Every structure is written in C-alpha cells, then in structure tokens.
C-alpha cells in the first residue's frame, strides 16, 4: 500500500481566508464552509457553547494529566545514542524473558498442580462458579486459539496479582502476569519506564497507573499510542466502579489485595468496552455520535429534559444504542467524552437496566475521580431503546430523580413529540448515498467544538463484521498518522488495495473519508468540499446545535 | 409526592448469584428469564401494587447487587425498610453463611425491619435431593431464633414466590395498623400554631 502524505496546504486554502477573526459569532456561520474554519463555526458546532469538556485534540485525552505516571521517564530526551543502547538492552532482556514467558504459559498446568494445596481458590468448582458469575466460558490459555486473538488485555496490580484478562481465566495467567510485572519493575529499577515492545508482528504496550499496570498484546494495525489510549479507557472503567481514592486506599492497606473480589461481575462491562472500541469510532474520535433527528423534535426533547430538573441533578442524558439524543447539563458543569463513553458502555453492557429503575453509584473519573455520582438508569418503555440517564450528586435522592423521569415523560407526551421521537429511532442511520457523491463509501466527520461526530451507516462492501472492523482499522491508521505526537499531519491521502481514504484535520474539525479505489485524488478533494457543504446543510439534523443547561 | 408513592419498602439482600433478581422478576413480571447470568449493577427499584384484606398496598422493592463492591453502599438501600428478604442459595452452603452478616446489620440498624429468610432455587432440589447444601431444620431453628419467617422458593417454577411477597404485604398491613394506634403524632413546629388557638378559644 502506498500512503501519499501531504504535509500541509496542497488544497486546503480555497479562498485564501483562514479563520474568520471573530469566529464565535453565530450569525456569521459560514454558508459554504471553507477549509480552516475557526473552531466554533464549523458544521455541527453548538450555538450555545459546548456540552463537553473542551478536548481540543486527541492528545488531550492521552496526556498525562492524571496520576502523572506517564511522565515517569526522566531519561527522555537524553540523546538518541543513549536511547539506542537502552533499546538494545531492552530487546535483549525481552528476548530472554519472552522465551521464559512462553515456557511459563505451557508449564502453567504443572505449576497449578503444585500450588493447588496452598491455593484453595483454584479448585475447579470455584473457577466454574467464577466463570458463571462473569457470564463467560473461560478459555484454555494453553490452546493455540487463545494465542491467536487479535488483542489481549491484562490488568494486574503492582504486586503482580491478576486483576483482569480479556481471554482466559486470571488464575491460569497469574505467572504470565508475574512476568509482566517483572518487566515493568526491572526497568523501573533503572529509573526508566517500559512503554512498548515490538516483536514478531506483535505490539506489547504497557500503561502504568499506580497501583495498577495495564498491558495489551496486539496484532492489530493500531499505533502504540492508540493501544495505550484503549488501555487508559480500561483503567478509567475500573475507576468508574471504585473511584481513584478507594482504589489507592485499598492497595495502601494491603499491597497484595486481590482486586477481583471488588470487581466481581464487572468483567462483562470491561469485555464489552473492549469489543465496543474495536467497532465503534466514538472512542477513536473522542466524541459522541448523535442520533439523527429533526431539530424541532430534538429541541422539544431537550427542553423537556431541561424542565424536569432537580437540585441534585448534574446531567440528564437521553440515548439510544450508544447514540446521543440529548444531553442537558447543570450550568458550568461539563461532561468529558470519556466519561460519557463509560456511561454508554455501562448501559449497553447490561440488559438488567430494562427491569425497573436502576440506581447505582458511578464515578466519572474525568470529572472527578475521587467520588461517586448516583445514576438513575431506566428505559422509557419496555420495548424501545430509549434510555434515560439521570446523574445526581445525592445518593438519597432516588425518588426525587425518579420523579424527574416521570415529569420528563409527561412533558414529552404533552408536547406530542413522543411519537416523532419513536419514529426517529426507526432510522438511526442515514445512507451515504444521500450525500449524492459517487465513489463516496463512508465518512466520519467530527466537530471539535461540540465534541460530536456524525457518520453514515456502513454499507457494502463492508458487510461482514471483519470488513467493518477493517474499515475502522483504516480510520484508526489514518487517525494515528494524523495525531502522531512527533510528526502530526493535517492532510493524508491514502491509496489502498480496496479503497482510497482521505483524512483532513484542522483546528475546528476532523474528517475521514472513504472512497472507492477508482477515485482520483483530485476527484476526492472536490468531493470533500461537496461533502462539507452537505454536512453544513444537514447539521441541524445530525448534531445537537442547541444544547440546554439547567 | 416523592417517596410517597410507596407504602412499604422491601429490600432484597444476599450474596451474588443467589437469584434475588430472578425472584423479583418472577414476582413482578411472572416470568423466568433463561440466559447467561447478569449481575445487578447498583440496585434496581420496582413498585408493585397488591391488595391485602381489601386494602391496596404498594411495595417498593429494592433489588440490590450482591457483589462486594456495593456492600458499603447497601445501607442506603435498606434504610427505612419495612421488610428485608434475605436470600440464600439452597444448593450453596456458603451463601447461607453470609446470611448472618445481613441479619446482624439489620438487627443493629433497622429494628423495625421484619426479616424473611428465603432459600432459592428449590427446583434444583426437586431434580436431585443430594444437591441440598442447606438443611431446612437448621434454617428453621435460626429463623425462630431471630424471629424471622422462612420460605423456600423457586423462581423457575414460581413455587412459594407469591406466598412470600403476600406474607410480606400482610405483615406490613397487620403491623402498621397496630402502629397507627400506638404512635401519637408529635407536635409539628413548622405548622402555624394559630389554628390551635383559634379552636381552643371557641370552646
């Protein structure tokens, strides 16, 4: 494959005007969007300011603002030669260890037999019970099938105790995880930090967030940065159940605590998050996808939500299958896209919310990792996918919040939008053919200022799950090239075997477009301008332009 | 309005995987869902209206999560409860051993909360009696000791499920009727005192 990469500006400036000076003025929303639009005026930008914490770029999400663990490489920037020597040392150490690792996996059965006497919880009955609790059949880690998975994810404590494994039971992997911890500690002893190992088509990526260590072993095309980003999501997922404070407190009390006790039953949520990240571009975009619907209906829903407020409410969110219908927030309080994704994942990973009204403590780690919010989660009706999520600060406030739901539903009925809302659910995706550009197969457009993105249904030839994931993989690749921290790119034209892709990243928006392989670069550039005009025309349908607060 | 729509708060307690959600599911929707186990997240609330001796009673049932993660949180769910259904798995003796902890907590913090011990999955015993992990008479003795009721139920067949909740509602009606008579209303300081004096002067 040939990646044709432009550093900048081959076709970016079409009217020679970069960024209107007073970009914030709504009245001056440009009719035909021009490249280099200022943030806040791009298609999809909200008119009343953003709903989310402002994440200017992808780098914000992965930066080391939390925990500070990522900045633990004081040796960085010491000169290439130094690094070179270290890398050689590391790879030498690793090759020794990796043989050990394989040996360990193969020998684990024997080891288990030996340790059976002193470890009661390894009895077959308990592990059967555990697998029932987590709702999945545990895989045999000695089998080839286990090794063939595209991406393994392991979470362990600093004492080397297993916390989570995506495939296979944690018990069976305890020695493997021990080796992982040994690797981490080995380098830390030298005041260094291990980030990744690249070998044999695999990327082994480490993320250290004391008191946890997260490791991914991936065969995907994702960059190390993207994989680390996914691991951070897993870390935040764990925080959302426990809070950072509780997690640290536990390990301060007892270093070799078995965290699985507290996380029991949450494996399903973590598994679901990993699956979702492999097929939903929301995570890659760091943005939320809106359910397309008529602006009038959405505004009526937002107003109804806004009116059904209570003192302790911070966020009221209506969603359908991981798509946002409306989000109303307390004035001056912003939700972070990561927190929203965790909420979406929580809801999609469990069917138990369909019964009655759930009231659960939840930590939104990007908002505040020290405490719990209380979330009221319920579906509007048994047979719809419309799920209402009310986030409250007061755990005693269940009935008040429950009453907000009742009031919201009453308002919806009174305004007569209930029917229209249900109607919108029937067409959760639009077809790319509506844009009217031949050779255009699919696209993802993100408005940076609103933190929202839009994307048509993935259609032929991306029919099978593998093909869909392959398409997302291509987007991931373009995304990682565009956001490469050492050499970021603004425009990328990628010619592949089966499709041509184009990426365009500005300070206001990100656009990733997939064309048929027959298209030319010139045609693609023309098509992109047409596409941008289409998005502008449809923006009130595709985005939430009038976010409400209370 | 808020909080008033429920007459009696009922809380389901017990270790994870004993079948609290299935029990509520059977009682409220009269169905039993077959499928992979799904742990409850936090707690789920359902209200069920029923009639007892010509009176309608709304039970507000809190189905709590059994996992240890939520244990610290469980007090908010059982606070003020009129009844607690403490569940254990008839085939799993370890689930009964945890019973004691819940009962202790209830006795210490919620003295007005009536306790119902509920053995679940009795259909498994019908298939094979050897599966029983908790002896009936042992539990009965324990129930007498702590003044609790005992039911052995099956959410799969529905056996004893309605009976359990019927008893909860009946007890509630019976005991609150008694309470209303004994409980004198205290003076409400926030109420305007004028009305008192007015009626007083005219007699």
XYZ file of C-alpha atoms in Angstrom:
753
model
C 0.000 0.000 0.000
C 1.206 3.473 -0.720
C 0.464 6.284 1.626
C 0.615 9.587 -0.098
C 1.096 12.105 2.613
C 0.944 15.837 2.327
C 2.481 17.905 4.973
C 0.008 20.745 4.543
C -1.852 23.037 2.251
C -1.952 21.354 -1.099
C -5.632 22.121 -1.403
C -6.515 23.489 1.917
C -6.852 27.165 1.160
C -9.500 27.648 -1.432
C -10.485 31.186 -0.654
C -7.281 32.280 0.922
C -9.060 33.112 4.123
C -8.096 31.194 7.211
C -10.381 31.529 10.172
C -12.717 34.464 10.342
C -11.406 36.754 13.036
C -14.483 36.680 15.244
C -15.210 33.051 14.864
C -17.502 32.795 17.856
C -20.369 34.725 16.313
C -23.248 32.525 15.446
C -24.678 34.923 12.960
C -21.613 34.516 10.863
C -21.834 30.782 10.419
C -20.423 30.423 7.008
C -22.767 29.319 4.288
C -20.357 27.179 2.419
C -17.778 26.018 4.856
C -14.281 26.815 3.898
C -11.230 24.950 4.959
C -9.521 26.314 8.009
C -12.724 27.341 9.706
C -12.301 28.683 13.168
C -13.338 26.488 15.996
C -16.923 27.161 16.921
C -18.147 27.872 13.415
C -17.592 24.507 11.771
C -20.616 22.427 10.847
C -22.010 20.787 13.941
C -20.689 23.388 16.367
C -23.199 24.074 19.097
C -24.752 27.506 19.212
C -24.773 27.843 22.948
C -21.335 26.541 23.653
C -20.152 23.031 24.137
C -21.652 20.249 26.195
C -18.383 18.608 26.899
C -15.145 19.439 28.495
C -13.157 21.029 25.777
C -10.858 18.429 24.382
C -9.092 20.351 21.715
C -7.370 17.369 20.346
C -6.815 13.728 20.748
C -3.578 14.410 22.564
C -5.559 15.947 25.414
C -7.134 12.618 26.085
C -3.908 10.754 26.290
C -1.832 13.387 28.008
C -0.541 12.629 31.422
C -2.719 14.969 33.441
C -3.836 12.191 35.711
C -1.674 10.304 38.081
C 1.427 11.679 36.491
C 2.601 8.157 35.892
C 3.165 8.738 32.222
C 5.716 11.397 32.894
C 7.939 8.960 34.646
C 10.593 8.814 32.051
C 13.118 11.355 33.224
C 15.678 9.938 30.868
C 13.687 11.075 27.910
C 15.463 13.421 25.588
C 18.888 12.359 26.641
C 20.012 11.854 23.146
C 19.463 9.180 20.597
C 22.589 7.284 21.293
C 21.597 6.671 24.853
C 18.179 5.526 23.790
C 19.688 3.274 21.225
C 21.791 1.493 23.792
C 18.835 1.156 26.104
C 16.652 -0.190 23.371
C 19.208 -2.820 22.586
C 19.430 -3.735 26.209
C 15.667 -3.857 26.496
C 15.201 -6.013 23.470
C 17.910 -8.337 24.677
C 16.264 -8.610 28.056
C 12.957 -9.117 26.432
C 14.080 -11.901 24.169
C 15.317 -13.731 27.228
C 12.121 -13.070 29.054
C 9.891 -13.913 26.144
C 11.240 -17.418 25.955
C 10.542 -17.609 29.618
C 7.043 -16.306 29.013
C 6.201 -18.998 26.514
C 7.598 -21.594 28.828
C 5.523 -20.264 31.645
C 2.303 -20.493 29.719
C 2.991 -24.014 28.665
C 4.032 -25.116 32.092
C 1.243 -23.500 33.947
C -0.757 -26.658 34.355
C 2.019 -28.367 36.142
C 2.501 -25.336 38.283
C -1.149 -25.274 39.147
C -0.996 -28.824 40.325
C 1.837 -27.959 42.622
C 0.219 -24.905 44.072
C -3.184 -26.446 44.458
C -2.604 -27.381 48.046
C -1.953 -23.877 49.237
C -4.354 -22.065 46.938
C -7.869 -23.135 47.686
C -9.484 -20.800 45.209
C -8.018 -22.715 42.314
C -10.331 -25.636 42.782
C -12.284 -26.480 39.646
C -15.572 -25.800 41.364
C -14.659 -22.246 42.230
C -13.427 -21.478 38.788
C -16.619 -22.871 37.316
C -18.516 -20.659 39.686
C -16.384 -17.681 38.692
C -17.000 -18.243 35.059
C -20.716 -18.403 35.694
C -20.515 -15.136 37.581
C -18.670 -13.380 34.847
C -21.057 -14.862 32.342
C -18.482 -16.268 30.002
C -16.816 -19.527 29.332
C -13.189 -19.283 30.275
C -10.780 -20.205 27.562
C -7.986 -22.634 27.979
C -4.869 -20.489 27.883
C -2.715 -23.355 26.674
C -4.583 -23.602 23.402
C -3.445 -22.068 20.145
C -6.797 -20.364 19.792
C -6.016 -18.344 22.869
C -2.762 -17.130 21.371
C -4.418 -16.205 18.102
C -6.586 -13.422 19.486
C -6.062 -10.037 17.885
C -5.711 -8.211 21.117
C -5.136 -9.400 24.623
C -5.597 -7.083 27.536
C -4.303 -7.765 31.006
C -4.671 -5.751 34.165
C -2.544 -6.520 37.168
C -1.683 -4.979 40.483
C 1.802 -3.788 41.306
C 2.232 -6.889 43.412
C 1.815 -8.808 40.152
C -1.613 -10.132 41.059
C -4.013 -10.606 38.172
C -6.978 -8.264 38.099
C -8.419 -8.830 34.655
C -7.714 -10.755 31.491
C -9.765 -10.371 28.351
C -9.377 -14.023 27.411
C -8.755 -16.937 29.710
C -9.072 -17.067 33.457
C -6.899 -14.818 35.546
C -5.766 -17.671 37.775
C -4.297 -19.538 34.862
C -2.413 -16.433 33.849
C -1.040 -15.446 37.195
C 2.506 -16.459 36.365
C 2.361 -14.697 32.995
C 1.254 -11.565 34.735
C 4.046 -12.037 37.203
C 6.480 -11.903 34.308
C 4.846 -8.735 33.031
C 5.252 -7.094 36.385
C 8.852 -8.264 36.484
C 9.443 -6.494 33.167
C 7.959 -3.293 34.461
C 9.877 -3.387 37.727
C 13.103 -4.346 36.008
C 13.096 -1.142 34.009
C 11.827 0.954 36.853
C 14.739 -0.127 38.976
C 16.872 1.742 36.440
C 14.585 4.766 36.778
C 13.112 4.074 33.412
C 9.696 3.130 32.157
C 8.677 0.489 29.712
C 6.209 1.684 27.112
C 6.082 -0.961 24.477
C 7.781 -3.931 22.921
C 7.566 -4.501 19.181
C 8.362 -8.007 18.116
C 7.180 -10.654 15.720
C 4.201 -8.668 14.464
C 3.031 -8.006 17.983
C 2.916 -4.808 19.941
C 3.106 -5.213 23.669
C 2.011 -1.943 25.215
C 2.328 -1.062 28.878
C 0.414 1.593 30.730
C 1.318 2.242 34.303
C -1.281 3.829 36.541
C -0.288 3.105 40.073
C -1.456 0.878 41.763
C -2.345 -0.862 38.501
C -0.428 -1.951 35.448
C -2.246 -2.451 32.172
C -0.791 -4.471 29.331
C -2.048 -5.088 25.820
C -0.634 -7.646 23.414
C -1.937 -6.698 19.994
C -1.611 -7.851 16.428
C -3.775 -5.016 15.111
C -2.513 -2.162 12.943
C -3.114 0.361 15.647
C -0.290 2.568 16.782
C 1.238 2.142 20.180
C -0.371 5.442 21.114
C -3.842 4.221 20.188
C -3.424 0.977 22.083
C -2.243 2.880 25.139
C -5.304 5.048 24.750
C -7.525 1.978 24.884
C -5.727 0.734 27.965
C -6.400 4.057 29.617
C -10.064 3.532 28.900
C -9.875 0.224 30.754
C -8.208 1.988 33.643
C -10.945 4.620 33.710
C -13.534 1.868 33.525
C -12.111 0.364 36.703
C -12.054 3.781 38.348
C -15.673 4.329 37.406
C -16.591 1.358 39.581
C -14.296 2.050 42.512
C -13.064 5.655 42.418
C -9.398 6.508 42.414
C -9.498 7.199 46.122
C -10.865 3.796 47.045
C -8.517 2.003 44.670
C -5.489 3.655 46.209
C -6.749 3.237 49.719
C -7.185 -0.500 49.255
C -3.671 -1.030 47.996
C -2.186 1.183 50.658
C -3.829 -1.031 53.250
C -2.863 -4.264 51.606
C -0.407 -4.402 48.753
C -1.277 -7.882 47.619
C -5.036 -7.376 47.704
C -6.958 -9.441 45.181
C -8.896 -6.711 43.370
C -11.039 -9.255 41.563
C -13.091 -9.519 44.728
C -14.268 -5.954 44.363
C -14.584 -6.103 40.616
C -16.603 -9.311 40.623
C -19.291 -9.163 37.971
C -17.727 -6.228 36.153
C -15.785 -8.381 33.666
C -18.752 -8.170 31.356
C -18.558 -4.373 31.352
C -14.848 -4.395 30.592
C -15.232 -7.058 27.893
C -17.990 -5.008 26.327
C -15.829 -1.894 26.373
C -13.051 -3.688 24.516
C -15.461 -5.056 21.932
C -17.064 -1.669 21.510
C -13.724 0.044 20.980
C -12.997 -2.361 18.129
C -16.092 -1.362 16.198
C -17.387 1.995 17.391
C -15.441 5.039 16.156
C -16.685 7.132 19.117
C -13.684 6.103 21.147
C -11.216 6.872 18.401
C -12.848 10.235 17.779
C -13.118 11.074 21.444
C -16.599 12.313 20.659
C -20.218 11.264 20.843
C -22.393 10.253 17.938
C -25.822 11.843 17.719
C -28.961 10.090 16.691
C -30.102 11.974 13.574
C -33.489 13.576 14.017
C -35.466 16.677 13.135
C -34.161 19.677 15.024
C -37.622 20.554 16.299
C -38.105 17.161 17.885
C -34.677 17.223 19.468
C -35.222 20.712 20.845
C -38.532 19.664 22.355
C -36.827 16.679 23.985
C -34.034 18.876 25.315
C -36.464 21.411 26.707
C -38.497 18.673 28.366
C -35.352 17.280 29.910
C -34.297 20.719 30.995
C -37.615 21.345 32.683
C -37.588 18.045 34.532
C -34.713 19.110 36.705
C -33.925 18.616 40.345
C -31.471 20.283 42.641
C -29.081 17.369 42.799
C -29.100 16.657 39.057
C -25.917 17.353 37.140
C -26.521 15.660 33.800
C -29.667 14.414 32.078
C -28.914 12.266 29.090
C -31.238 10.573 26.659
C -29.639 7.985 24.428
C -30.427 5.129 22.141
C -27.936 2.371 21.428
C -24.832 4.410 22.143
C -26.153 7.375 20.197
C -26.905 10.622 21.888
C -30.394 12.069 21.586
C -29.992 14.912 24.023
C -27.772 15.980 26.855
C -28.720 18.643 29.356
C -26.210 19.667 31.965
C -26.008 21.840 35.002
C -24.675 25.241 34.156
C -20.888 25.380 34.343
C -20.578 21.593 34.623
C -19.119 19.793 31.657
C -19.028 16.135 30.899
C -15.889 14.647 29.433
C -16.350 12.446 26.350
C -14.512 9.622 28.109
C -16.982 9.727 30.973
C -19.866 9.720 28.529
C -18.395 6.712 26.739
C -18.083 4.867 30.031
C -21.729 5.580 30.771
C -22.763 4.424 27.313
C -20.724 1.280 27.735
C -22.200 0.569 31.147
C -25.695 0.806 29.725
C -25.000 -1.262 26.633
C -23.233 -3.993 28.567
C -26.167 -4.960 30.713
C -29.727 -5.817 29.900
C -30.609 -5.581 33.580
C -31.483 -1.904 33.228
C -34.550 -2.907 31.311
C -36.134 -4.092 34.538
C -37.380 -1.318 36.761
C -35.282 1.679 37.603
C -31.627 1.255 38.414
C -29.881 3.414 40.969
C -26.188 2.894 41.045
C -23.095 4.640 42.315
C -20.787 5.605 39.498
C -17.575 7.537 39.391
C -16.947 9.744 36.366
C -13.168 9.651 36.520
C -12.537 12.560 34.178
C -14.974 14.739 36.046
C -13.819 13.784 39.490
C -12.044 10.561 40.219
C -12.479 10.829 43.965
C -16.184 10.417 44.458
C -19.336 8.738 43.284
C -22.251 10.181 41.465
C -25.509 8.312 41.587
C -27.027 7.381 38.301
C -30.681 6.703 37.688
C -30.892 4.478 34.628
C -34.118 3.365 33.018
C -35.646 2.728 29.655
C -38.568 4.938 28.722
C -40.594 1.956 27.640
C -40.034 -1.762 27.787
C -39.795 -2.169 24.031
C -37.743 0.855 22.979
C -34.043 1.511 23.052
C -34.552 4.947 24.510
C -32.661 5.002 27.739
C -32.749 7.865 30.181
C -29.750 8.510 32.352
C -30.010 10.998 35.182
C -26.816 11.724 37.057
C -27.269 13.026 40.575
C -24.877 14.066 43.316
C -27.080 12.823 46.132
C -27.396 9.141 46.818
C -30.509 9.698 48.917
C -32.297 11.390 46.066
C -33.656 8.360 44.237
C -37.314 9.304 44.486
C -36.726 12.916 43.520
C -34.781 11.824 40.472
C -37.293 9.127 39.662
C -39.917 11.833 39.716
C -37.866 13.825 37.202
C -38.212 10.916 34.849
C -41.967 10.893 35.292
C -42.147 14.640 34.663
C -39.948 14.305 31.590
C -42.219 11.656 30.128
C -45.301 13.742 30.870
C -43.789 16.741 29.109
C -42.856 14.643 26.104
C -46.422 13.431 25.812
C -47.867 16.891 26.321
C -45.667 18.341 23.600
C -46.664 15.498 21.345
C -43.114 14.585 20.420
C -43.192 11.089 21.815
C -44.343 9.694 18.532
C -41.832 11.659 16.480
C -39.102 10.514 18.813
C -40.002 6.888 18.348
C -40.138 7.494 14.635
C -36.572 8.810 14.665
C -35.453 5.609 16.349
C -36.535 3.644 13.315
C -33.857 5.309 11.175
C -30.861 5.526 13.451
C -28.507 5.772 10.484
C -28.598 7.540 7.177
C -27.242 6.242 3.923
C -24.137 7.719 2.396
C -25.981 7.841 -0.925
C -27.975 10.783 0.418
C -24.879 12.925 0.039
C -25.008 12.334 -3.694
C -21.340 11.760 -4.368
C -20.496 8.728 -6.421
C -17.475 6.765 -5.242
C -18.071 8.001 -1.695
C -18.412 4.979 0.551
C -18.297 6.247 4.081
C -17.060 9.094 6.220
C -16.595 10.284 9.771
C -16.921 13.967 10.478
C -16.183 15.380 13.925
C -16.908 18.890 15.043
C -14.247 19.646 17.596
C -16.016 22.434 19.431
C -19.157 20.423 20.092
C -17.391 17.111 20.720
C -19.881 15.406 18.425
C -19.368 13.413 15.269
C -21.540 12.049 12.530
C -21.146 9.085 10.288
C -23.445 7.284 7.854
C -24.335 3.646 8.050
C -21.520 1.362 6.979
C -22.763 -0.194 3.756
C -21.489 -2.592 1.117
C -18.812 -3.688 0.549
C -18.237 -3.516 4.315
C -20.910 -6.028 5.172
C -19.252 -8.618 7.359
C -18.063 -7.819 10.852
C -14.464 -8.370 9.767
C -14.832 -5.908 6.907
C -16.399 -3.336 9.205
C -13.575 -3.712 11.657
C -11.093 -3.489 8.804
C -12.606 -0.177 7.728
C -12.401 1.109 11.269
C -8.830 -0.174 11.338
C -8.046 2.008 8.320
C -9.542 5.013 10.050
C -7.511 4.139 13.093
C -4.408 4.072 10.987
C -5.133 7.463 9.433
C -6.020 8.840 12.818
C -2.785 7.689 14.349
C -0.802 9.193 11.470
C -2.664 12.465 11.781
C -2.143 12.603 15.523
C 1.335 11.217 15.725
C 2.844 13.268 18.507
C 6.238 13.623 16.913
C 5.017 14.296 13.396
C 1.356 15.261 13.194
C -0.204 15.546 9.742
C -3.067 17.681 8.534
C -3.878 16.083 5.224
C -3.457 12.476 4.278
C -4.422 10.768 1.077
C -4.128 7.030 1.354
C -4.330 4.692 -1.598
C -5.105 1.155 -0.622
C -5.886 -2.108 -2.356
C -9.605 -1.901 -1.863
C -10.308 1.737 -1.162
C -8.814 5.195 -1.087
C -9.049 7.245 2.048
C -8.618 10.851 2.843
C -8.067 12.483 6.194
C -8.266 16.169 6.933
C -7.611 17.535 10.379
C -7.959 21.212 11.231
C -8.310 23.068 14.491
C -12.082 23.030 14.037
C -12.916 19.606 12.700
C -11.657 16.203 11.656
C -12.822 14.467 8.553
C -12.071 10.921 7.448
C -13.487 9.841 4.125
C -13.506 6.510 2.371
C -13.786 6.349 -1.422
C -13.913 3.513 -3.879
C -10.457 2.562 -5.201
C -11.319 4.044 -8.602
C -11.424 7.616 -7.438
C -8.585 10.031 -8.087
C -7.007 12.401 -5.648
C -8.373 15.425 -7.489
C -11.870 13.961 -7.515
C -11.608 13.132 -3.826
C -10.634 16.681 -2.959
C -13.586 18.016 -4.918
C -15.888 15.520 -3.272
C -14.745 16.561 0.169
C -15.808 20.143 -0.449
C -19.168 18.922 -1.604
C -19.442 16.674 1.437
C -18.672 19.549 3.780
C -21.453 21.571 2.184
C -23.829 18.674 2.626
C -22.929 18.338 6.305
C -23.462 22.058 6.779
C -26.858 21.810 5.168
C -27.863 18.841 7.329
C -26.167 19.942 10.523
C -29.310 20.684 12.499
C -30.414 17.150 11.765
C -27.097 15.481 12.507
C -25.907 17.428 15.532
C -27.169 18.986 18.707
C -26.904 22.660 17.889
C -28.885 23.970 20.820
C -27.612 22.232 23.934
C -29.526 23.146 27.066
C -28.457 23.721 30.637
C -30.268 23.976 33.922
C -45.116 13.456 46.051
C -41.679 11.934 46.012
C -41.232 8.901 48.151
C -44.946 8.862 48.960
C -45.930 6.543 46.187
C -44.655 3.563 48.111
C -46.252 2.171 51.247
C -43.659 -0.334 52.285
C -40.015 -0.502 51.362
C -38.823 -4.045 50.815
C -35.156 -4.811 50.295
C -33.647 -7.918 48.758
C -30.332 -8.902 50.293
C -27.943 -11.788 49.845
C -24.756 -12.880 48.192
C -24.284 -12.537 44.446
C -25.731 -15.252 42.222
C -28.287 -16.485 44.751
C -31.103 -15.269 42.495
C -32.505 -12.087 44.006
C -33.218 -10.540 40.623
C -34.879 -13.711 39.346
C -37.097 -13.762 42.398
C -38.234 -10.184 41.801
C -38.603 -10.883 38.102
C -40.862 -13.846 38.830
C -42.925 -11.949 41.334
C -43.328 -8.689 39.399
C -43.473 -9.920 35.805
C -44.288 -13.556 36.456
C -41.513 -14.785 34.210
C -38.201 -16.523 34.433
C -35.511 -15.466 32.008
C -33.164 -18.158 30.867
C -29.821 -16.858 29.724
C -26.350 -16.062 30.876
C -26.075 -14.735 34.393
C -26.113 -10.949 34.633
C -25.137 -9.348 37.855
C -27.188 -6.414 39.048
C -25.437 -3.084 38.883
C -26.054 -0.979 41.967
C -29.682 -1.647 42.711
C -32.931 -1.774 40.819
C -36.225 -0.431 42.064
C -39.675 -1.698 41.153
C -43.024 -0.830 42.650
C -45.739 -3.462 42.839
C -49.303 -2.776 43.819
C -51.160 -5.586 45.559
C -54.243 -5.980 47.631
C -54.351 -7.329 51.131
C -57.599 -7.741 53.006
C -59.373 -5.206 50.830
C -56.582 -2.669 51.103
C -54.147 -1.725 48.348
C -50.544 -1.798 49.349
C -47.678 -0.640 47.167
C -44.483 -2.498 47.803
C -41.346 -0.666 46.730
C -38.873 -3.432 46.106
C -35.162 -2.726 46.081
C -33.235 -5.442 44.331
C -29.671 -4.874 45.464
C -26.437 -6.075 43.884
C -24.813 -8.912 45.744
C -21.239 -8.170 44.842
C -18.866 -6.995 47.498
C -18.217 -3.750 45.637
C -21.604 -2.424 46.637
C -21.610 -3.648 50.220
C -20.602 -0.301 51.648
C -23.500 1.174 49.729
C -26.137 -1.304 50.888
C -27.256 0.765 53.865
C -28.880 3.366 51.675
C -30.971 0.635 50.165
C -32.162 -0.971 53.383
C -32.539 2.190 55.434
C -36.143 2.554 56.488
C -37.109 -0.786 55.002
C -40.185 -2.452 56.461
C -39.111 -5.847 55.262
C -35.889 -7.474 54.198
C -35.869 -10.641 52.149
C -32.514 -12.204 52.849
C -31.785 -14.753 50.157
C -29.512 -17.746 50.061
C -28.967 -20.460 47.507
C -30.329 -23.792 48.792
C -27.584 -25.628 46.934
C -24.736 -23.448 48.189
C -23.938 -23.555 51.883
C -21.520 -20.632 51.653
C -24.355 -18.371 50.607
C -26.158 -19.200 53.831
C -23.139 -18.462 55.961
C -23.243 -14.867 54.745
C -26.830 -14.610 55.909
C -25.684 -13.872 59.426
C -23.917 -10.683 58.415
C -27.032 -9.230 56.846
C -29.223 -10.244 59.756
C -26.816 -8.649 62.211
C -26.718 -5.428 60.289
C -30.479 -5.297 60.034
C -30.932 -6.006 63.709
C -28.453 -3.300 64.608
C -29.597 -0.562 62.276
C -33.194 -1.302 61.355
C -35.046 -2.658 64.324
C -38.446 -2.142 62.675
C -37.472 -4.148 59.650
C -39.009 -7.608 59.536
C -36.743 -10.320 58.218
C -37.715 -13.061 55.771
C -35.236 -15.788 55.051
C -35.581 -17.069 51.547
C -33.933 -20.186 50.193
C -33.811 -20.021 46.397
C -33.547 -22.482 43.511
C -35.638 -25.188 45.194
C -36.356 -26.677 41.764
C -32.764 -27.882 41.681
C -33.516 -29.947 44.788
C -36.570 -31.474 43.129
C -34.253 -32.732 40.428
C -31.741 -34.142 42.844
C -32.155 -34.095 46.610
C -28.449 -34.555 47.152
C -27.871 -31.064 45.841
C -29.235 -29.555 49.019
C -26.479 -27.656 50.749
C -28.519 -26.045 53.498
C -30.620 -28.099 55.893
C -34.220 -26.979 56.284
C -34.431 -27.554 60.043
C -31.195 -25.730 60.743
C -32.558 -22.681 58.986
C -35.930 -23.027 60.683
C -34.216 -23.008 64.077
C -32.226 -19.990 63.054
C -35.352 -18.245 61.789
C -37.141 -18.870 65.093
C -34.175 -17.528 66.969
C -34.121 -14.240 65.065
C -37.943 -14.109 64.773
C -37.876 -14.370 61.016
C -40.112 -16.121 58.529
C -38.690 -18.812 56.292
C -39.609 -19.605 52.702
C -38.045 -21.991 50.240
C -38.765 -20.766 46.734
C -38.118 -21.451 43.101
C -38.171 -18.558 40.667
C -38.044 -21.019 37.822
C -41.294 -22.788 38.739
C -42.745 -19.933 40.761
C -43.109 -22.123 43.816
C -43.730 -20.138 47.016
C -42.819 -16.809 45.380
C -46.237 -15.168 45.542
C -46.738 -16.609 49.017
C -43.553 -14.938 50.193
C -44.488 -11.474 48.982
C -48.101 -11.908 50.062
C -46.879 -12.625 53.557
C -44.625 -9.563 53.439
C -47.567 -7.376 52.468
C -49.917 -8.931 55.019
C -47.426 -8.478 57.810
C -46.958 -4.894 56.753
C -50.680 -4.184 56.882
C -51.052 -6.019 60.157
C -48.200 -4.284 61.905
C -48.769 -0.770 60.590
C -52.403 -0.911 61.620
C -51.106 -1.612 65.066
C -48.525 1.160 64.810
C -51.027 3.828 63.799
C -52.912 3.207 67.016
C -49.916 3.335 69.263
C -47.985 6.092 67.576
C -49.088 9.517 68.811
C -48.399 12.366 66.445
C -45.807 14.741 67.877
C -46.196 18.482 67.711
C -45.249 19.812 64.338
C -43.386 23.065 64.956
C -43.458 24.092 61.358
C -47.244 24.142 61.364
C -48.826 27.516 62.086
C -49.967 27.440 65.662
C -52.842 29.878 65.007
C -55.287 27.139 64.158
C -54.803 25.507 67.527
C -55.573 28.637 69.490
C -58.495 29.518 67.333
C -60.280 26.294 68.020
C -59.227 26.483 71.626
C -60.804 29.885 72.299
C -64.109 28.852 70.849
C -64.713 26.089 73.307
